[in-house]
């Protein structure tokens, strides 16, 4: 069983200890480091030989906050998935973290089961957004005066197979599931995903989902059960 390497970044020692205890009970989780601020986290990544697969990132931390740390890590190590785990539930916080490359956004009052589920989903699929976060993304796209994705990057620039892959990504299918549904190899799926990232100017798979929402490949209705 491949273990998921996890780093916890939070300035509250009691919370770090609690989340560490919770995650350590999962057989496929491996906690490799705890950081009390963004700078300590960046220094660890710059010097480690064992990189994290997933980082649980608090927003408000001394020396360097979670937003700034996410920017740096996303630029230097884009394969590392970052899950915001915070007490702040305002739209601006959620939008900001997603814009800088967060793969998911959780509140600290969420259930332990949801934290475990989100880590697994992010590791397998590259992102995980619940209905509340998807709704905020959708509202932000509608209200934004400028579009994140250039208007000339339309569906017509995507091949039929790329659109098929994008739709399945938005349905939260894994690479192997996409390959099986489309009767292609996982390596071919990865190739289409890389082309999609380039063509849509998305930072990561989460960005592709945002593109899918914008192009109405993901239906977001106003009557969520939040």
PDB file of C-alpha atoms in Angstrom:
ATOM      1  CA  UNK A   1       0.000   0.000   0.000  1.00  0.00           C
ATOM      2  CA  UNK A   2       1.388   3.394  -1.048  1.00  0.00           C
ATOM      3  CA  UNK A   3       1.400   5.692   1.948  1.00  0.00           C
ATOM      4  CA  UNK A   4       0.416   9.337   1.516  1.00  0.00           C
ATOM      5  CA  UNK A   5       3.116  11.625   2.925  1.00  0.00           C
ATOM      6  CA  UNK A   6       1.451  14.423   4.869  1.00  0.00           C
ATOM      7  CA  UNK A   7       2.718  17.662   6.417  1.00  0.00           C
ATOM      8  CA  UNK A   8       0.697  19.676   8.933  1.00  0.00           C
ATOM      9  CA  UNK A   9       1.289  23.447   8.975  1.00  0.00           C
ATOM     10  CA  UNK A  10      -0.429  25.265  11.851  1.00  0.00           C
ATOM     11  CA  UNK A  11       0.774  27.643  14.563  1.00  0.00           C
ATOM     12  CA  UNK A  12      -1.348  26.012  17.286  1.00  0.00           C
ATOM     13  CA  UNK A  13       0.546  23.108  18.816  1.00  0.00           C
ATOM     14  CA  UNK A  14      -2.551  21.593  20.412  1.00  0.00           C
ATOM     15  CA  UNK A  15      -4.342  21.501  17.052  1.00  0.00           C
ATOM     16  CA  UNK A  16      -1.293  20.007  15.318  1.00  0.00           C
ATOM     17  CA  UNK A  17      -1.080  17.304  17.947  1.00  0.00           C
ATOM     18  CA  UNK A  18      -4.785  16.536  17.632  1.00  0.00           C
ATOM     19  CA  UNK A  19      -4.812  16.291  13.847  1.00  0.00           C
ATOM     20  CA  UNK A  20      -1.583  14.264  13.947  1.00  0.00           C
ATOM     21  CA  UNK A  21      -3.196  11.781  16.338  1.00  0.00           C
ATOM     22  CA  UNK A  22      -6.272  11.552  14.112  1.00  0.00           C
ATOM     23  CA  UNK A  23      -4.370  10.990  10.868  1.00  0.00           C
ATOM     24  CA  UNK A  24      -1.791   8.605  12.324  1.00  0.00           C
ATOM     25  CA  UNK A  25      -4.567   6.047  12.844  1.00  0.00           C
ATOM     26  CA  UNK A  26      -5.028   5.745   9.070  1.00  0.00           C
ATOM     27  CA  UNK A  27      -2.903   2.936   7.624  1.00  0.00           C
ATOM     28  CA  UNK A  28      -2.198   4.769   4.366  1.00  0.00           C
ATOM     29  CA  UNK A  29      -1.168   8.078   5.980  1.00  0.00           C
ATOM     30  CA  UNK A  30       2.413   8.962   6.906  1.00  0.00           C
ATOM     31  CA  UNK A  31       2.943  12.231   8.830  1.00  0.00           C
ATOM     32  CA  UNK A  32       6.459  13.341   7.910  1.00  0.00           C
ATOM     33  CA  UNK A  33       6.622  16.851   9.406  1.00  0.00           C
ATOM     34  CA  UNK A  34       4.837  19.529  11.412  1.00  0.00           C
ATOM     35  CA  UNK A  35       5.463  23.234  10.827  1.00  0.00           C
ATOM     36  CA  UNK A  36       4.328  26.109  13.014  1.00  0.00           C
ATOM     37  CA  UNK A  37       4.535  28.719  10.240  1.00  0.00           C
ATOM     38  CA  UNK A  38       4.931  29.079   6.502  1.00  0.00           C
ATOM     39  CA  UNK A  39       8.640  29.859   6.636  1.00  0.00           C
ATOM     40  CA  UNK A  40       9.419  26.709   8.586  1.00  0.00           C
ATOM     41  CA  UNK A  41       7.385  24.758   6.039  1.00  0.00           C
ATOM     42  CA  UNK A  42       9.227  26.290   3.059  1.00  0.00           C
ATOM     43  CA  UNK A  43      12.593  25.601   4.691  1.00  0.00           C
ATOM     44  CA  UNK A  44      11.623  21.964   5.261  1.00  0.00           C
ATOM     45  CA  UNK A  45      10.583  21.442   1.639  1.00  0.00           C
ATOM     46  CA  UNK A  46      13.778  23.114   0.402  1.00  0.00           C
ATOM     47  CA  UNK A  47      15.958  20.707   2.376  1.00  0.00           C
ATOM     48  CA  UNK A  48      14.044  17.439   2.580  1.00  0.00           C
ATOM     49  CA  UNK A  49      14.610  14.310   0.523  1.00  0.00           C
ATOM     50  CA  UNK A  50      11.121  13.009   1.319  1.00  0.00           C
ATOM     51  CA  UNK A  51       8.543  15.377  -0.117  1.00  0.00           C
ATOM     52  CA  UNK A  52       4.946  15.565   1.081  1.00  0.00           C
ATOM     53  CA  UNK A  53       2.132  14.490  -1.189  1.00  0.00           C
ATOM     54  CA  UNK A  54      -0.386  16.588   0.739  1.00  0.00           C
ATOM     55  CA  UNK A  55      -0.041  19.598   3.046  1.00  0.00           C
ATOM     56  CA  UNK A  56      -2.734  20.626   5.522  1.00  0.00           C
ATOM     57  CA  UNK A  57      -2.293  24.403   5.573  1.00  0.00           C
ATOM     58  CA  UNK A  58      -3.584  26.891   8.108  1.00  0.00           C
ATOM     59  CA  UNK A  59      -4.162  30.421   6.795  1.00  0.00           C
ATOM     60  CA  UNK A  60      -3.144  32.708   9.656  1.00  0.00           C
ATOM     61  CA  UNK A  61       0.394  31.907  10.827  1.00  0.00           C
ATOM     62  CA  UNK A  62       3.306  34.105  11.987  1.00  0.00           C
ATOM     63  CA  UNK A  63       6.328  34.953   9.795  1.00  0.00           C
ATOM     64  CA  UNK A  64       4.644  33.609   6.645  1.00  0.00           C
ATOM     65  CA  UNK A  65       0.921  32.906   6.343  1.00  0.00           C
ATOM     66  CA  UNK A  66      -0.724  30.037   4.519  1.00  0.00           C
ATOM     67  CA  UNK A  67      -1.599  32.018   1.408  1.00  0.00           C
ATOM     68  CA  UNK A  68       1.985  33.158   0.838  1.00  0.00           C
ATOM     69  CA  UNK A  69       3.364  29.702   1.601  1.00  0.00           C
ATOM     70  CA  UNK A  70       0.911  28.148  -0.864  1.00  0.00           C
ATOM     71  CA  UNK A  71       2.057  30.580  -3.584  1.00  0.00           C
ATOM     72  CA  UNK A  72       5.701  29.640  -3.065  1.00  0.00           C
ATOM     73  CA  UNK A  73       5.122  25.889  -2.890  1.00  0.00           C
ATOM     74  CA  UNK A  74       2.786  25.865  -5.888  1.00  0.00           C
ATOM     75  CA  UNK A  75       5.476  27.615  -7.929  1.00  0.00           C
ATOM     76  CA  UNK A  76       8.429  25.475  -6.823  1.00  0.00           C
ATOM     77  CA  UNK A  77       6.678  22.125  -6.278  1.00  0.00           C
ATOM     78  CA  UNK A  78       3.383  22.127  -8.235  1.00  0.00           C
ATOM     79  CA  UNK A  79       2.850  18.402  -7.658  1.00  0.00           C
ATOM     80  CA  UNK A  80       2.381  18.907  -3.916  1.00  0.00           C
ATOM     81  CA  UNK A  81      -1.334  19.131  -3.098  1.00  0.00           C
ATOM     82  CA  UNK A  82      -2.367  21.757  -0.558  1.00  0.00           C
ATOM     83  CA  UNK A  83      -5.539  21.554   1.519  1.00  0.00           C
ATOM     84  CA  UNK A  84      -6.518  24.706   3.388  1.00  0.00           C
ATOM     85  CA  UNK A  85      -7.586  23.756   6.912  1.00  0.00           C
ATOM     86  CA  UNK A  86      -8.707  26.856   8.728  1.00  0.00           C
ATOM     87  CA  UNK A  87     -11.260  28.565  10.947  1.00  0.00           C
ATOM     88  CA  UNK A  88     -12.004  31.234   8.324  1.00  0.00           C
ATOM     89  CA  UNK A  89     -15.044  30.563   6.141  1.00  0.00           C
ATOM     90  CA  UNK A  90     -15.420  33.907   4.362  1.00  0.00           C
ATOM     91  CA  UNK A  91     -15.746  33.940   0.583  1.00  0.00           C
ATOM     92  CA  UNK A  92     -12.622  36.083   0.197  1.00  0.00           C
ATOM     93  CA  UNK A  93     -10.494  33.555   2.111  1.00  0.00           C
ATOM     94  CA  UNK A  94     -11.814  30.630   0.072  1.00  0.00           C
ATOM     95  CA  UNK A  95     -11.453  32.414  -3.259  1.00  0.00           C
ATOM     96  CA  UNK A  96      -7.960  33.624  -2.435  1.00  0.00           C
ATOM     97  CA  UNK A  97      -6.671  30.185  -1.469  1.00  0.00           C
ATOM     98  CA  UNK A  98      -8.145  28.567  -4.562  1.00  0.00           C
ATOM     99  CA  UNK A  99      -6.676  31.294  -6.755  1.00  0.00           C
ATOM    100  CA  UNK A 100      -3.167  30.617  -5.444  1.00  0.00           C
ATOM    101  CA  UNK A 101      -3.482  26.883  -6.037  1.00  0.00           C
ATOM    102  CA  UNK A 102      -5.170  25.144  -3.092  1.00  0.00           C
ATOM    103  CA  UNK A 103      -6.676  21.784  -4.045  1.00  0.00           C
ATOM    104  CA  UNK A 104      -9.313  21.852  -1.317  1.00  0.00           C
ATOM    105  CA  UNK A 105     -10.682  24.009   1.498  1.00  0.00           C
ATOM    106  CA  UNK A 106     -11.804  22.666   4.872  1.00  0.00           C
ATOM    107  CA  UNK A 107     -12.957  24.298   8.073  1.00  0.00           C
ATOM    108  CA  UNK A 108     -11.502  23.182  11.388  1.00  0.00           C
ATOM    109  CA  UNK A 109     -14.969  22.286  12.666  1.00  0.00           C
ATOM    110  CA  UNK A 110     -15.402  19.676   9.936  1.00  0.00           C
ATOM    111  CA  UNK A 111     -15.694  16.031  10.930  1.00  0.00           C
ATOM    112  CA  UNK A 112     -12.589  13.818  11.234  1.00  0.00           C
ATOM    113  CA  UNK A 113     -14.143  11.518   8.645  1.00  0.00           C
ATOM    114  CA  UNK A 114     -14.361  14.399   6.153  1.00  0.00           C
ATOM    115  CA  UNK A 115     -10.713  15.347   6.709  1.00  0.00           C
ATOM    116  CA  UNK A 116      -9.617  11.783   5.984  1.00  0.00           C
ATOM    117  CA  UNK A 117     -11.930  11.582   2.957  1.00  0.00           C
ATOM    118  CA  UNK A 118     -10.657  14.894   1.560  1.00  0.00           C
ATOM    119  CA  UNK A 119      -6.999  13.894   1.868  1.00  0.00           C
ATOM    120  CA  UNK A 120      -7.666  10.664  -0.012  1.00  0.00           C
ATOM    121  CA  UNK A 121      -9.695  12.445  -2.711  1.00  0.00           C
ATOM    122  CA  UNK A 122      -7.079  15.154  -3.215  1.00  0.00           C
ATOM    123  CA  UNK A 123      -4.301  12.579  -3.427  1.00  0.00           C
ATOM    124  CA  UNK A 124      -6.192  10.420  -5.941  1.00  0.00           C
ATOM    125  CA  UNK A 125      -7.855  13.100  -8.067  1.00  0.00           C
ATOM    126  CA  UNK A 126      -5.919  16.318  -7.522  1.00  0.00           C
ATOM    127  CA  UNK A 127      -8.768  18.252  -5.895  1.00  0.00           C
ATOM    128  CA  UNK A 128     -11.847  18.013  -3.739  1.00  0.00           C
ATOM    129  CA  UNK A 129     -14.423  20.788  -3.330  1.00  0.00           C
ATOM    130  CA  UNK A 130     -17.629  20.386  -1.389  1.00  0.00           C
ATOM    131  CA  UNK A 131     -20.866  22.013  -2.559  1.00  0.00           C
ATOM    132  CA  UNK A 132     -20.321  25.206  -0.547  1.00  0.00           C
ATOM    133  CA  UNK A 133     -16.903  25.824  -2.086  1.00  0.00           C
ATOM    134  CA  UNK A 134     -18.122  24.974  -5.599  1.00  0.00           C
ATOM    135  CA  UNK A 135     -20.967  27.454  -5.152  1.00  0.00           C
ATOM    136  CA  UNK A 136     -18.549  30.199  -4.082  1.00  0.00           C
ATOM    137  CA  UNK A 137     -16.311  29.468  -7.081  1.00  0.00           C
ATOM    138  CA  UNK A 138     -19.351  29.709  -9.344  1.00  0.00           C
ATOM    139  CA  UNK A 139     -20.530  32.976  -7.781  1.00  0.00           C
ATOM    140  CA  UNK A 140     -17.054  34.433  -8.075  1.00  0.00           C
ATOM    141  CA  UNK A 141     -16.911  33.592 -11.774  1.00  0.00           C
ATOM    142  CA  UNK A 142     -20.300  35.204 -12.384  1.00  0.00           C
ATOM    143  CA  UNK A 143     -19.560  38.369 -10.389  1.00  0.00           C
ATOM    144  CA  UNK A 144     -16.006  38.849 -11.617  1.00  0.00           C
ATOM    145  CA  UNK A 145     -15.653  41.705 -14.084  1.00  0.00           C
ATOM    146  CA  UNK A 146     -12.700  39.964 -15.720  1.00  0.00           C
ATOM    147  CA  UNK A 147     -12.415  36.289 -16.518  1.00  0.00           C
ATOM    148  CA  UNK A 148      -9.674  34.089 -15.123  1.00  0.00           C
ATOM    149  CA  UNK A 149      -9.448  32.366 -18.479  1.00  0.00           C
ATOM    150  CA  UNK A 150      -8.957  34.405 -21.637  1.00  0.00           C
ATOM    151  CA  UNK A 151     -12.131  34.646 -23.663  1.00  0.00           C
ATOM    152  CA  UNK A 152     -10.419  33.413 -26.831  1.00  0.00           C
ATOM    153  CA  UNK A 153      -9.670  30.083 -25.108  1.00  0.00           C
ATOM    154  CA  UNK A 154     -12.970  28.544 -26.068  1.00  0.00           C
ATOM    155  CA  UNK A 155     -14.135  24.970 -26.358  1.00  0.00           C
ATOM    156  CA  UNK A 156     -13.277  25.086 -30.042  1.00  0.00           C
ATOM    157  CA  UNK A 157      -9.583  25.026 -29.107  1.00  0.00           C
ATOM    158  CA  UNK A 158     -10.067  21.745 -27.272  1.00  0.00           C
ATOM    159  CA  UNK A 159     -10.280  18.445 -29.086  1.00  0.00           C
ATOM    160  CA  UNK A 160     -13.293  16.180 -28.625  1.00  0.00           C
ATOM    161  CA  UNK A 161     -11.208  13.763 -26.569  1.00  0.00           C
ATOM    162  CA  UNK A 162      -9.826  16.578 -24.406  1.00  0.00           C
ATOM    163  CA  UNK A 163     -13.382  17.708 -23.681  1.00  0.00           C
ATOM    164  CA  UNK A 164     -14.295  14.110 -22.780  1.00  0.00           C
ATOM    165  CA  UNK A 165     -11.368  13.957 -20.356  1.00  0.00           C
ATOM    166  CA  UNK A 166     -12.226  17.365 -18.891  1.00  0.00           C
ATOM    167  CA  UNK A 167     -15.840  16.348 -18.288  1.00  0.00           C
ATOM    168  CA  UNK A 168     -14.711  13.217 -16.440  1.00  0.00           C
ATOM    169  CA  UNK A 169     -12.198  15.215 -14.399  1.00  0.00           C
ATOM    170  CA  UNK A 170     -15.063  17.480 -13.373  1.00  0.00           C
ATOM    171  CA  UNK A 171     -17.015  14.381 -12.371  1.00  0.00           C
ATOM    172  CA  UNK A 172     -14.097  13.616 -10.009  1.00  0.00           C
ATOM    173  CA  UNK A 173     -12.976  10.488 -11.838  1.00  0.00           C
ATOM    174  CA  UNK A 174      -9.459   9.194 -11.237  1.00  0.00           C
ATOM    175  CA  UNK A 175      -6.944   8.718 -14.051  1.00  0.00           C
ATOM    176  CA  UNK A 176      -7.605   4.973 -14.144  1.00  0.00           C
ATOM    177  CA  UNK A 177     -11.371   5.521 -14.154  1.00  0.00           C
ATOM    178  CA  UNK A 178     -11.085   7.993 -17.048  1.00  0.00           C
ATOM    179  CA  UNK A 179      -8.887   5.550 -18.964  1.00  0.00           C
ATOM    180  CA  UNK A 180     -11.419   2.766 -18.454  1.00  0.00           C
ATOM    181  CA  UNK A 181     -14.412   4.867 -19.470  1.00  0.00           C
ATOM    182  CA  UNK A 182     -12.715   6.192 -22.627  1.00  0.00           C
ATOM    183  CA  UNK A 183     -10.900   2.943 -23.525  1.00  0.00           C
ATOM    184  CA  UNK A 184      -7.494   4.611 -23.511  1.00  0.00           C
ATOM    185  CA  UNK A 185      -4.347   4.125 -21.421  1.00  0.00           C
ATOM    186  CA  UNK A 186      -3.690   6.048 -18.188  1.00  0.00           C
ATOM    187  CA  UNK A 187      -0.613   7.534 -19.859  1.00  0.00           C
ATOM    188  CA  UNK A 188      -2.801   8.907 -22.654  1.00  0.00           C
ATOM    189  CA  UNK A 189      -5.127  10.411 -20.032  1.00  0.00           C
ATOM    190  CA  UNK A 190      -2.130  12.149 -18.441  1.00  0.00           C
ATOM    191  CA  UNK A 191      -1.163  13.511 -21.854  1.00  0.00           C
ATOM    192  CA  UNK A 192      -4.638  14.941 -22.427  1.00  0.00           C
ATOM    193  CA  UNK A 193      -4.609  16.413 -18.890  1.00  0.00           C
ATOM    194  CA  UNK A 194      -1.295  18.152 -19.562  1.00  0.00           C
ATOM    195  CA  UNK A 195      -2.645  19.563 -22.827  1.00  0.00           C
ATOM    196  CA  UNK A 196      -5.740  20.813 -20.996  1.00  0.00           C
ATOM    197  CA  UNK A 197      -3.597  22.564 -18.394  1.00  0.00           C
ATOM    198  CA  UNK A 198      -1.653  24.333 -21.147  1.00  0.00           C
ATOM    199  CA  UNK A 199      -4.678  25.270 -23.264  1.00  0.00           C
ATOM    200  CA  UNK A 200      -6.804  26.542 -20.376  1.00  0.00           C
ATOM    201  CA  UNK A 201      -3.847  28.171 -18.587  1.00  0.00           C
ATOM    202  CA  UNK A 202      -4.872  26.343 -15.424  1.00  0.00           C
ATOM    203  CA  UNK A 203      -2.422  25.995 -12.533  1.00  0.00           C
ATOM    204  CA  UNK A 204      -3.534  22.496 -11.565  1.00  0.00           C
ATOM    205  CA  UNK A 205      -6.409  20.029 -11.805  1.00  0.00           C
ATOM    206  CA  UNK A 206      -8.445  22.239  -9.493  1.00  0.00           C
ATOM    207  CA  UNK A 207      -8.075  25.005 -12.080  1.00  0.00           C
ATOM    208  CA  UNK A 208      -9.477  22.667 -14.727  1.00  0.00           C
ATOM    209  CA  UNK A 209     -12.566  22.191 -12.580  1.00  0.00           C
ATOM    210  CA  UNK A 210     -12.979  25.966 -12.372  1.00  0.00           C
ATOM    211  CA  UNK A 211     -12.670  26.085 -16.157  1.00  0.00           C
ATOM    212  CA  UNK A 212     -15.300  23.346 -16.361  1.00  0.00           C
ATOM    213  CA  UNK A 213     -17.654  25.415 -14.209  1.00  0.00           C
ATOM    214  CA  UNK A 214     -17.063  28.462 -16.353  1.00  0.00           C
ATOM    215  CA  UNK A 215     -17.743  26.498 -19.543  1.00  0.00           C
ATOM    216  CA  UNK A 216     -20.817  24.892 -17.905  1.00  0.00           C
ATOM    217  CA  UNK A 217     -19.374  21.388 -17.936  1.00  0.00           C
ATOM    218  CA  UNK A 218     -20.231  21.290 -14.232  1.00  0.00           C
ATOM    219  CA  UNK A 219     -23.767  22.265 -13.316  1.00  0.00           C
ATOM    220  CA  UNK A 220     -24.000  24.437 -10.198  1.00  0.00           C
ATOM    221  CA  UNK A 221     -27.557  25.076  -9.070  1.00  0.00           C
ATOM    222  CA  UNK A 222     -28.668  27.724  -6.543  1.00  0.00           C
ATOM    223  CA  UNK A 223     -30.543  25.233  -4.345  1.00  0.00           C
ATOM    224  CA  UNK A 224     -27.621  23.526  -2.638  1.00  0.00           C
ATOM    225  CA  UNK A 225     -28.255  21.773   0.654  1.00  0.00           C
ATOM    226  CA  UNK A 226     -25.438  23.544   2.476  1.00  0.00           C
TER     227      UNK A 226
END
